[in-house]
Coordinates of C-alpha atoms in Angstrom, one line a residue:
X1 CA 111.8 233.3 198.3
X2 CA 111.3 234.7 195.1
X3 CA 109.8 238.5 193.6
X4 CA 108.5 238.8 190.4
X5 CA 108.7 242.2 187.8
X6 CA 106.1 243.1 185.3
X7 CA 105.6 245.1 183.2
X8 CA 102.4 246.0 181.6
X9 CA 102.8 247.3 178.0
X10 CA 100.0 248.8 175.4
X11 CA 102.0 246.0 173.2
X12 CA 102.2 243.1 175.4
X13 CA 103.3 242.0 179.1
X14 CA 107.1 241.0 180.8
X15 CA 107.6 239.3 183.4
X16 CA 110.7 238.1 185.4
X17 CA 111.5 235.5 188.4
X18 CA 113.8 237.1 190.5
X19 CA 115.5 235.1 193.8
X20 CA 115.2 238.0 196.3
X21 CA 118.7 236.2 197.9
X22 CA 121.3 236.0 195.1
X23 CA 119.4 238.9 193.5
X24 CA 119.6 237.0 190.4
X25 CA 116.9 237.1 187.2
X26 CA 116.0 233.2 187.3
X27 CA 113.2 233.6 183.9
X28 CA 112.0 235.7 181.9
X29 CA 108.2 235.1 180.2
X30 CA 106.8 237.9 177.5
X31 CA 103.6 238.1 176.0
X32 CA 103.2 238.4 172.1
X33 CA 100.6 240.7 172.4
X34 CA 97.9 242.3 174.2
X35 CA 95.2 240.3 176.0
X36 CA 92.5 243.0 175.6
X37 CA 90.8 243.2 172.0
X38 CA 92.7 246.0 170.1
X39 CA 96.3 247.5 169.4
X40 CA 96.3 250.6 171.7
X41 CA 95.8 251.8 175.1
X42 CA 92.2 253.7 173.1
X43 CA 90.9 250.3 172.3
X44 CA 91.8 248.9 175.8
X45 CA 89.9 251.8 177.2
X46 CA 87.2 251.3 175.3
X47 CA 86.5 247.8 175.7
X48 CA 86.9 248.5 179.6
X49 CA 84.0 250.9 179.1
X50 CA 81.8 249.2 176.8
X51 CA 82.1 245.6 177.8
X52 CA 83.0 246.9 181.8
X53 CA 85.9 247.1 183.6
X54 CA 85.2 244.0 185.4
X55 CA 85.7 241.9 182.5
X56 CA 88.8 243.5 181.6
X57 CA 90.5 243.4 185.0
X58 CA 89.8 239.4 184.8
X59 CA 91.3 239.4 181.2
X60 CA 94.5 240.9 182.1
X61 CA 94.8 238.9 185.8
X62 CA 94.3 235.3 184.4
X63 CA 97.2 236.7 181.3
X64 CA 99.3 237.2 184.6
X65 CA 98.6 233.8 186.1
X66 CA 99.6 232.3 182.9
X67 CA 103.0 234.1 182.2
X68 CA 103.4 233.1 186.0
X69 CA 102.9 229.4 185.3
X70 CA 105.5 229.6 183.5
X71 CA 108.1 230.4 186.2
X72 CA 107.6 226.6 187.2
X73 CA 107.8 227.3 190.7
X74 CA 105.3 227.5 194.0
X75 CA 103.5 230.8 193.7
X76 CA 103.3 230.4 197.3
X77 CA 106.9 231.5 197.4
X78 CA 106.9 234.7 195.7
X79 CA 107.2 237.4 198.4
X80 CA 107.0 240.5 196.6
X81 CA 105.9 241.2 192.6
X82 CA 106.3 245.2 191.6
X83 CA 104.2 246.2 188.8
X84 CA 104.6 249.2 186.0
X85 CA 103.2 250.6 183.2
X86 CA 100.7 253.2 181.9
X87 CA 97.8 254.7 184.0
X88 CA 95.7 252.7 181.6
X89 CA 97.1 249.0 182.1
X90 CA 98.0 250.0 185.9
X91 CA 94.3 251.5 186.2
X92 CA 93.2 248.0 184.9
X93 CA 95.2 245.8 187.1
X94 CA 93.9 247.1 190.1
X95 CA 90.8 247.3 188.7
X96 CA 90.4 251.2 189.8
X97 CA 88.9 254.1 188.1
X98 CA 89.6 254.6 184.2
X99 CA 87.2 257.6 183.2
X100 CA 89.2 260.1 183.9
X101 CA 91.1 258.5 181.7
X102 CA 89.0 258.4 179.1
X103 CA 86.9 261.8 179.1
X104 CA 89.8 264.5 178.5
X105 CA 86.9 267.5 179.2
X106 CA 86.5 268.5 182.4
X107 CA 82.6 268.7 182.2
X108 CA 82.2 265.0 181.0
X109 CA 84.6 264.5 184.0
X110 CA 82.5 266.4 186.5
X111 CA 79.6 264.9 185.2
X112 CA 80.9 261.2 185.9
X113 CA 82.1 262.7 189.5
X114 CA 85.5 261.5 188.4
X115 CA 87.6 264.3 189.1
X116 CA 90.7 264.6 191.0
X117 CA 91.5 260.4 190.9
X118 CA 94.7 260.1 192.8
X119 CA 96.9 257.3 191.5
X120 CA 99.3 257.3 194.3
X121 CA 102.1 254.6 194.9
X122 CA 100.8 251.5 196.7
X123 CA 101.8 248.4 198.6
X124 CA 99.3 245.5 199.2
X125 CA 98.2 242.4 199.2
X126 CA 97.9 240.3 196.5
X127 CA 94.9 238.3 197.3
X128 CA 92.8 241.9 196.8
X129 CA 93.4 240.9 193.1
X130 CA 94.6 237.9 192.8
X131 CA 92.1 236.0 195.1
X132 CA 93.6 233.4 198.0
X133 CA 94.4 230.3 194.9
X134 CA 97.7 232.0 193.7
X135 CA 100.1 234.3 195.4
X136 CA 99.1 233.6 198.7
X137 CA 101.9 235.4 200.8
X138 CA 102.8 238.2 198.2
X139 CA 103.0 242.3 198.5
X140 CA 102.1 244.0 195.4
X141 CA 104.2 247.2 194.5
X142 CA 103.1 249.6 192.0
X143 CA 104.8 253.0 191.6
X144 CA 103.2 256.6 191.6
X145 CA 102.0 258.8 188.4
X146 CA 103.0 261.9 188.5
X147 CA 99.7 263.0 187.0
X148 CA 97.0 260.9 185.5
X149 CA 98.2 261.0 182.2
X150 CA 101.8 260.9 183.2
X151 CA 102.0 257.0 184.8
X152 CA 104.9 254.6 186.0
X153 CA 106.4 254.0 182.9
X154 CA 106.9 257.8 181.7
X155 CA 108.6 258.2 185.5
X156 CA 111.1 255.1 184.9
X157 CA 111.9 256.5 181.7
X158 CA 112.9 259.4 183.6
X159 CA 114.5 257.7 186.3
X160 CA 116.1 254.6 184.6
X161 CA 118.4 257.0 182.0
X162 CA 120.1 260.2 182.5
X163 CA 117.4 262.3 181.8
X164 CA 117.1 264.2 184.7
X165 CA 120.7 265.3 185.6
X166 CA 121.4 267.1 182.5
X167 CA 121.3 271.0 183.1
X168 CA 121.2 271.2 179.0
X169 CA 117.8 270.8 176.9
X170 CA 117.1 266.7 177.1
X171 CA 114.1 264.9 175.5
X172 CA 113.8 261.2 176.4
X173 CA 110.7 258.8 174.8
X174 CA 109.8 255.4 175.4
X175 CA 108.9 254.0 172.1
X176 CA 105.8 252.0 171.8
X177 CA 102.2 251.7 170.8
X178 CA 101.7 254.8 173.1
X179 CA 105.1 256.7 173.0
X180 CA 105.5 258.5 176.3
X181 CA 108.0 261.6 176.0
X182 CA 109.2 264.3 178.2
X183 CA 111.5 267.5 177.6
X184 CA 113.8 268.8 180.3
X185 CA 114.9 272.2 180.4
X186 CA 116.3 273.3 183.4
X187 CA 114.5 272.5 185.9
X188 CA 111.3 272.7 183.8
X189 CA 109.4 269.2 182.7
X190 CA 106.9 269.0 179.9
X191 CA 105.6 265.8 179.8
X192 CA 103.4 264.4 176.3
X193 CA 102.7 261.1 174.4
X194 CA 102.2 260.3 171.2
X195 CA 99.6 257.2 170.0
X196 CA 101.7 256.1 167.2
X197 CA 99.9 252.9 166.7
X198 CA 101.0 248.8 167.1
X199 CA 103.5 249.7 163.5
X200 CA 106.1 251.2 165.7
X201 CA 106.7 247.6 167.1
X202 CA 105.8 245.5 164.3
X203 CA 101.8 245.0 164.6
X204 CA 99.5 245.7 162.5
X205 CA 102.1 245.4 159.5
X206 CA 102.0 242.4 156.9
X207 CA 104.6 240.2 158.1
X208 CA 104.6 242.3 161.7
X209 CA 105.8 240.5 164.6
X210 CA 106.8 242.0 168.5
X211 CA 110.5 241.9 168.9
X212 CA 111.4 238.1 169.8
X213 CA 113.2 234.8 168.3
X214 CA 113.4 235.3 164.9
X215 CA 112.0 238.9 163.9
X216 CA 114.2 240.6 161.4
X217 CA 115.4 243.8 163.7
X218 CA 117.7 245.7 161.6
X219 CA 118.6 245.6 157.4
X220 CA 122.5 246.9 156.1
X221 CA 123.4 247.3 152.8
X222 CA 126.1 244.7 150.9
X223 CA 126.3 246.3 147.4
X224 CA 122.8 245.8 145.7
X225 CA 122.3 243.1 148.4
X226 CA 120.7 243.8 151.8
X227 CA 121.8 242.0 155.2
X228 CA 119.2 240.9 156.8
X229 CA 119.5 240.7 160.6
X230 CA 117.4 238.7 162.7
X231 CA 117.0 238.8 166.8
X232 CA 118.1 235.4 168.1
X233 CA 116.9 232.7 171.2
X234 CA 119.0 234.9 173.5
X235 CA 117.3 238.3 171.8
X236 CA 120.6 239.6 170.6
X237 CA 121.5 240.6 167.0
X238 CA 122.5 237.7 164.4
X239 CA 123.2 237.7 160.9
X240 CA 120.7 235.8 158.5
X241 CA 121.2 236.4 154.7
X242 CA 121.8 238.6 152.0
X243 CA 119.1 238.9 150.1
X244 CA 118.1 240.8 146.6
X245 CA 115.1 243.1 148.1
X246 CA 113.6 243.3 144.5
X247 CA 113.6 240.0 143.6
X248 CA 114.2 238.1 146.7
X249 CA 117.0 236.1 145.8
X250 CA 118.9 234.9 148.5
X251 CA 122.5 235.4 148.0
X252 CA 123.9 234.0 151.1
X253 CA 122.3 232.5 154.2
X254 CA 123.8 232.4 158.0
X255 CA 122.1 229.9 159.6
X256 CA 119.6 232.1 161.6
X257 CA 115.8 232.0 160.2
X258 CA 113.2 235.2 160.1
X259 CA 109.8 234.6 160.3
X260 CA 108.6 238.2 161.0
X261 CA 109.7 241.4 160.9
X262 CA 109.7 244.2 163.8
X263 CA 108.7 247.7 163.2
X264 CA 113.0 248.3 163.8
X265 CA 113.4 246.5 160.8
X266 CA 110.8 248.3 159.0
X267 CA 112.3 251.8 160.1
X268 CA 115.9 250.2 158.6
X269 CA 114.5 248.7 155.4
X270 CA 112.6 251.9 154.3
X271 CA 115.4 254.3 155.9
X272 CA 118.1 251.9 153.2
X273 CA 115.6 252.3 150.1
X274 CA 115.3 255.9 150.9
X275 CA 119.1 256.2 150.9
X276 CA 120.0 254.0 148.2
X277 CA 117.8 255.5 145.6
X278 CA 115.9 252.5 145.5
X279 CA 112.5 254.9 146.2
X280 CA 112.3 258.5 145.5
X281 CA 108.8 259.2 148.2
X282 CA 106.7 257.3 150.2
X283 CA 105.0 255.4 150.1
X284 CA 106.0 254.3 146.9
X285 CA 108.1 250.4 146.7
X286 CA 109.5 249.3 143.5
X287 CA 106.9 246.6 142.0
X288 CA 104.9 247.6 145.4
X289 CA 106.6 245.6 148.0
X290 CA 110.1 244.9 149.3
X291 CA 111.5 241.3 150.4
X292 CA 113.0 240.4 152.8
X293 CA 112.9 237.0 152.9
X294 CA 111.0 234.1 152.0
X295 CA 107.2 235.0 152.5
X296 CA 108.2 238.1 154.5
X297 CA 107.4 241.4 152.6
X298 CA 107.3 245.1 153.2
X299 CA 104.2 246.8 151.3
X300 CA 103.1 250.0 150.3
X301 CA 100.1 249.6 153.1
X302 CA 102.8 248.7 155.3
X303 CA 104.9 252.0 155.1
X304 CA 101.6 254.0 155.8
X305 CA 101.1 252.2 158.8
X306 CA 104.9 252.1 160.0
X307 CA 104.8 255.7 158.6
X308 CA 102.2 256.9 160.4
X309 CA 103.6 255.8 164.0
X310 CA 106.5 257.8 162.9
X311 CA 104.7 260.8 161.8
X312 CA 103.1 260.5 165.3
X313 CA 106.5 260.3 167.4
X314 CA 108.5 262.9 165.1
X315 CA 105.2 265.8 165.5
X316 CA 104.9 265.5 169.1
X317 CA 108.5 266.3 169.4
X318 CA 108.6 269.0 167.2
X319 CA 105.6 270.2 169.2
X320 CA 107.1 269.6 172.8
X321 CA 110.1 272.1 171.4
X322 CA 108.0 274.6 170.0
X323 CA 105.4 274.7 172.3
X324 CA 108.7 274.9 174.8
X325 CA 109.9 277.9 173.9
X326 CA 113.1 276.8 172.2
X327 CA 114.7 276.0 169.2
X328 CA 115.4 272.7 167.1
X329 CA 119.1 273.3 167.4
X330 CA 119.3 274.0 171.4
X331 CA 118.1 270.3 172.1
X332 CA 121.4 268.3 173.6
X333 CA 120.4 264.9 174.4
X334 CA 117.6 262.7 173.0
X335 CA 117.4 259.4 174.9
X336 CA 115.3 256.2 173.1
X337 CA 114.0 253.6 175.5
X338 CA 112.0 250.5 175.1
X339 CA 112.4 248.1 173.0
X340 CA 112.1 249.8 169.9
X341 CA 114.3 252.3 171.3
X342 CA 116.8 249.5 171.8
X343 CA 116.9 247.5 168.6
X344 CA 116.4 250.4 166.0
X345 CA 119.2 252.1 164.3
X346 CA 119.6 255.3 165.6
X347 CA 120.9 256.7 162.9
X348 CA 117.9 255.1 160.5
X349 CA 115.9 256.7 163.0
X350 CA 117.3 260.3 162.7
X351 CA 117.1 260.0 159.1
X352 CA 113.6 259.6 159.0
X353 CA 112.1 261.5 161.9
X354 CA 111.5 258.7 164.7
X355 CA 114.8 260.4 166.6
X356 CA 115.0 263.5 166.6
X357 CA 117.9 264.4 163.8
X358 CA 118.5 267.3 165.5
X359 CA 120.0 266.2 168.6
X360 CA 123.2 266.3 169.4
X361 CA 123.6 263.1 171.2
X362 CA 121.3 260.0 171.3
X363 CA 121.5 257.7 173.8
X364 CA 119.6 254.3 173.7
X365 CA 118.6 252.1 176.5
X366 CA 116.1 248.9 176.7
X367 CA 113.0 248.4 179.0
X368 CA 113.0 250.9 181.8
X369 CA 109.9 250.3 183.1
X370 CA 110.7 246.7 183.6
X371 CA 114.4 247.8 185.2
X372 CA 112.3 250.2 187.8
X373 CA 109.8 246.7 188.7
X374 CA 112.7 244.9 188.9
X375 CA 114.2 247.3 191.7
X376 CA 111.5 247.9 193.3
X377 CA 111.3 243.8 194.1
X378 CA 115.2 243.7 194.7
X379 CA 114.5 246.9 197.5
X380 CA 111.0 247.9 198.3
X381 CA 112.2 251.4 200.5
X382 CA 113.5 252.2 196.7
X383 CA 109.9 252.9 196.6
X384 CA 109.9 256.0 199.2
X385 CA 112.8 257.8 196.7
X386 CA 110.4 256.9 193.4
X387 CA 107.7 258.9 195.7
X388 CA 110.3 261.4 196.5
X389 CA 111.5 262.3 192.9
X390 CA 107.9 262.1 191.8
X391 CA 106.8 264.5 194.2
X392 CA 109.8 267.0 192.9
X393 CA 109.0 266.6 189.0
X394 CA 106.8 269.6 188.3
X395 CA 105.7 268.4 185.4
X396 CA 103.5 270.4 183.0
X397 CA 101.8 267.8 180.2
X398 CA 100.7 268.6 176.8
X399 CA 98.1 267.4 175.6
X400 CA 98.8 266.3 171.8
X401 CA 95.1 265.9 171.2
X402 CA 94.0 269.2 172.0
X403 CA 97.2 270.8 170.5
X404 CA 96.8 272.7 167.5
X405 CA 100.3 272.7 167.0
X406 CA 100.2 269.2 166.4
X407 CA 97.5 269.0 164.9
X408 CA 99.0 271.0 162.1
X409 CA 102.4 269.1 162.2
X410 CA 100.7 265.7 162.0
X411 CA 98.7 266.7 159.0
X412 CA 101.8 267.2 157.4
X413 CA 103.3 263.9 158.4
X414 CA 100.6 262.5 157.2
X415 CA 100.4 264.0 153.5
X416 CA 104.0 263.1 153.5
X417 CA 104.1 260.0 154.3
X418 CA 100.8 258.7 152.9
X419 CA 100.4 260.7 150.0
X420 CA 103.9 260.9 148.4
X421 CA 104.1 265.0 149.4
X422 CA 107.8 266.8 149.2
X423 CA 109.3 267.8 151.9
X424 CA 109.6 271.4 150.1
X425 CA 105.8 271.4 150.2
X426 CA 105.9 270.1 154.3
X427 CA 107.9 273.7 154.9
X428 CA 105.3 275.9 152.7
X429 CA 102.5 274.2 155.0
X430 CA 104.7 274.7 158.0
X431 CA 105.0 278.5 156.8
X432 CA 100.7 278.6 156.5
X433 CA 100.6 277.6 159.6
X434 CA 103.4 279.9 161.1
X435 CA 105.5 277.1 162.7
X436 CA 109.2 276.6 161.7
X437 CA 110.4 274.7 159.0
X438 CA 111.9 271.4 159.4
X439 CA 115.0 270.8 161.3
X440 CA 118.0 270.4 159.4
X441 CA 119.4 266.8 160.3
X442 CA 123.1 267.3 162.0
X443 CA 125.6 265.6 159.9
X444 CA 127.8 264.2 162.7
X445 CA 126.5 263.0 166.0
X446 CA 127.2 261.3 169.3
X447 CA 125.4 258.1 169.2
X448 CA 125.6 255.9 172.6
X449 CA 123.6 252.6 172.7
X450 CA 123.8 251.2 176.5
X451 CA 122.3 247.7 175.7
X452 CA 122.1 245.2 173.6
X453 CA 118.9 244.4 173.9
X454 CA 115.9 245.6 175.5
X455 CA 115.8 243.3 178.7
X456 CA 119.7 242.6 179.4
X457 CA 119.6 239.3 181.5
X458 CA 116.3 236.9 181.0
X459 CA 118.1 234.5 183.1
X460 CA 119.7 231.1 183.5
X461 CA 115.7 229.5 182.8
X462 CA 115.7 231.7 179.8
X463 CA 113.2 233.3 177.8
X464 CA 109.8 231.9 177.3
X465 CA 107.5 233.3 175.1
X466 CA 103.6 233.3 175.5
X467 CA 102.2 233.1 171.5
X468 CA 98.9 232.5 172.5
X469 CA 97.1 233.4 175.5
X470 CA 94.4 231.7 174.9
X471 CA 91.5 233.4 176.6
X472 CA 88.2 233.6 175.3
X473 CA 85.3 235.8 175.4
X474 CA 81.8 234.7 174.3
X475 CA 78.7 235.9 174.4
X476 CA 74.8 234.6 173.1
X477 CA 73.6 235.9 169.9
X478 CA 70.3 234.4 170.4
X479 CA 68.3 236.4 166.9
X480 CA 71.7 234.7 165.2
X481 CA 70.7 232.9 162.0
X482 CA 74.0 230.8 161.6
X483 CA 75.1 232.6 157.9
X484 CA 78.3 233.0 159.6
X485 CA 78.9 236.6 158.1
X486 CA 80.4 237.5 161.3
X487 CA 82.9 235.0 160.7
X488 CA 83.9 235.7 157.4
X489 CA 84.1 239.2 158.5
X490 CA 86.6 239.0 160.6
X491 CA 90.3 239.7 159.6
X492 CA 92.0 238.1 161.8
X493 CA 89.8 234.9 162.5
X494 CA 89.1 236.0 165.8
X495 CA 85.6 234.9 166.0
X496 CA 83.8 231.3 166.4
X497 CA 80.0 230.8 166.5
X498 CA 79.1 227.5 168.0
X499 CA 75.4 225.7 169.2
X500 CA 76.2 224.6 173.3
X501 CA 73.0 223.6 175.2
X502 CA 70.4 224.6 172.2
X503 CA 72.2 228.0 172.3
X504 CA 74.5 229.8 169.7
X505 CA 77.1 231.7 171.1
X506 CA 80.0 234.0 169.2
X507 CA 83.0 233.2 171.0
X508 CA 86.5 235.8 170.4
X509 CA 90.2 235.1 171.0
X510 CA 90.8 238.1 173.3
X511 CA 94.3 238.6 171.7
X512 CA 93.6 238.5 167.9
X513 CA 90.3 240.7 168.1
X514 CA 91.0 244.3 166.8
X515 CA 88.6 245.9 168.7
X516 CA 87.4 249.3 168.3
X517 CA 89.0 249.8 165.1
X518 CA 86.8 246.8 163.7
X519 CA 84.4 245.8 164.8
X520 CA 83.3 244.6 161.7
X521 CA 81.4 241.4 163.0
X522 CA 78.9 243.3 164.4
X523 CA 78.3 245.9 161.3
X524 CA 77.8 242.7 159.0
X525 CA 75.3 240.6 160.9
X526 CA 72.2 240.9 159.1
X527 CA 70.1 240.4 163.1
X528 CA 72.0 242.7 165.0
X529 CA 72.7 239.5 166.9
X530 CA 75.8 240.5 168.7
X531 CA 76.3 242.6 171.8
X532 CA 79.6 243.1 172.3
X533 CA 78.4 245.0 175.8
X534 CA 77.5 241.6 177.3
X535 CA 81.2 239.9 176.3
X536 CA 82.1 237.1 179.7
X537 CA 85.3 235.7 179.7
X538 CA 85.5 231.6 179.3
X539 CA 85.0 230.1 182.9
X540 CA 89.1 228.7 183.2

């Protein structure tokens, strides 16, 4: 008999096959990408709302039949499959309630008569989701929030590191899309997030890729050469080439080829060009770009982007700290998890902001939230202590986007970062705003990395990767005129209009449409021929 772990990330989906009798990881299947339209858990949200939630629970299920496929085995066997993740993404799965999610004001809420949605652990059948075709004799699993903005994944963060033994201050953050974050003191919990955007793991960037075969993870200086590190078939670290990052000669090559870059490697490039003198202030590149290899670049609109996410990450900790009560220099531990927490350089990182410089050690780990599924399958009574622990977490959760205090630091970040301001101008607009100046970044630090990778075993079947998902959406656009605007509109080439049956129909790859932040299609056609409210998913 077999189990099956998932987890359900703003960024994409992982998945392994797990023999519930050896208790060993058989495969492991990832996602490149989100199946909903959109690069954050705002756009999923949104798309749930506006096209229904209906649509999006049968999006994200048949994604989960096809990274099951790829097990190549009888879904009949798998016993039990344990599912984490975000409120958001679990919300979806299960096809439950999302307004509360979406309406942060308690009027809207009361309004809806969505208050008080309880997203307490469950086990049950898979068939309630999954129909009676696939998974015929399977439990589902899925952990407890501890609130309804604090979901599975922020508790396995908690749970999966040392987080919560420490007696001294502890922050710990799961790096992604939407950067879950907590800070222990005592026996106190604040609990926050930060939505630092799809740059943080390589999306939305130029030559942006997720973290997989062949994305350039990590960059280290050789003289006025740069080593450019690549993540190989096995998702560990490899060597690739030196390379000029002005002119892009290639000094040296390894035998390993990039083809993308992550948004570690991003994080390590600019951190090296900010070190080496090679750029004074953001977002400023020499000639407007660095290379990094042959038709993979770093540009100016890239920084933003990547610069932004950090901006995000490095306010909301400097808020959860003042907002706490305490000072920059009382923080002890600062634990990174996920799989930008795994692959960057934590001492790039501290440099520019996306750790916290100020701690005085950083420990890194990989994919906790897939660790805590994948325990959870192995033992299902590990389930009744996940309750228990939940239950004892008192957490209190700040709200970034009703903070002030963020607000104000993020407005900084973003000046900085975007518009080339000093940091000695970021401390006079700290001292408007009565906050503290930056922290100073500590010199000498403990620095522990506890993987090598974000997901430590895939398996003996090893790691397959799902490019493209494949699903469409379509929908008429009967007043459309065939001028194809729509098409021509769209940056990523997401969109198709074709005649079936004497009808025209626009027709969207799920996984490359941008979503809310576009949109663009529908602003351009001349008819108003599209609504996006009436999107169905291809019949399979």
């Amino acid at each position: 008999m077999y189990g099956i772990a998932l987890d359900l990330g703003t960024s994409g989906f992982r998945a392994q096959l797990i023999d519930l009798e050896t208790k060993e990881t058989l495969k492991t299947v990832i996602t490149m990408g989100h199946p909903l339209p959109g690069g954050n858990v705002m756009d999923h949200l949104d798309f749930a709302i506006t096209t229904g939630e209906d649509v999006a629970h049968e999006v994200i299920i048949e994604t989960i039949r096809r990274m099951f496929l790829r097990f190549d085995v009888d879904l009949y066997s798998v016993e039990r499959l344990a599912v984490c993740g975000n409120p958001i993404q679990l919300s979806l799965f299960q096809n439950t309630e999302i307004r509360d999610l979406a309406y942060a004001g308690e009027n809207k809420q009361k309004m809806l008569g969505v208050r008080n949605v309880k997203r307490d652990a469950r086990m049950f059948s898979a068939s309630e989701i999954f129909g009676e075709k696939d998974l015929h004799n399977c439990e589902v699993i899925v952990p407890p929030a501890i609130k309804h903005e604090i979901g599975a994944d922020a508790l396995a963060m908690m749970l999966e590191t040392d987080f919560l033994i420490h007696s001294e201050p502890s922050l710990v953050t799961d790096y992604g899309t939407n950067a879950e974050m907590a800070l222990k003191i005592g026996d106190r919990i604040i609990t926050a997030s930060a939505a630092a955007g799809p740059a943080i793991e390589g999306q939305g960037i130029s030559s942006g890729m997720l973290a997989s075969p062949g994305a350039i993870c990590d960059v280290k200086p050789e003289g006025q050469y740069w080593k450019i590190i690549v993540l190989d078939r096995e998702m560990e670290k490899q060597n690739a080439y030196l390379i000029d990052p002005i002119t892009g000669e290639i000094k040296e090559s390894y035998g390993c080829e990039a083809i993308g870059i992550t948004g570690t490697g991003v994080i390590s490039a600019f951190s090296l060009a900010l070190r080496s003198g090679l750029i004074e202030r953001s977002p400023k590149l020499p000639n407007g770009k660095l290379i990094l290899g042959p038709g993979i670049e770093i540009t100016e609109k890239d920084v933003e982007e990547a610069g932004k996410a950090i901006g995000a990450i490095r306010a909301a900790h400097m808020t959860l700290i003042v907002e706490s009560g305490i000072k920059y220099e009382d923080l002890e531990y600062a634990y990174m998890s996920g799989a930008s927490g795994a692959y960057v350089d934590a001492e790039d990182a501290r440099r520019l902001g996306a750790a916290p410089g100020y701690a005085k050690k950083i420990v890194q780990f990989g994919n906790t939230s897939l660790a805590l599924a994948r325990e959870l399958v192995l033992e299902k009574s590990r389930l009744d202590d996940v309750i228990a622990i939940a239950k004892k977490i008192t957490a209190d959760h700040l709200m970034m986007a009703t903070s002030e205090t963020f607000n104000n630091f993020y407005l900084c970040e973003l000046s900085y970062w975007t518009q080339g301001m000093p940091l000695e101008m970021y401390d006079q607009m700290l001292e408007l705003y009565n906050l503290p100046p930056l922290p100073k970044i500590l010199e000498h630090v403990s620095i522990e990395k506890r993987v090598s990778k974000d997901i430590e075993e895939v398996g003996s079947g090893g790691l397959s990767i799902l490019k493209e998902i494949g699903i469409i959406l379509e929908v008429p656009v009967e007043k459309c005129v065939y001028c194809k605007k729509c098409v021509k509109e769209c940056p990523e080439n997401a969109l198709e209009i074709v005649e079936r049956d004497s009808q025209r129909i626009a027709k969207y790859d799920s996984q490359k449409c941008l979503g809310t932040s576009c949109r663009r299609c529908v602003g351009v056609c001349p008819e108003d021929a599209i609504d996006i409210t009436k999107l169905k998913i291809t019949a399979k």
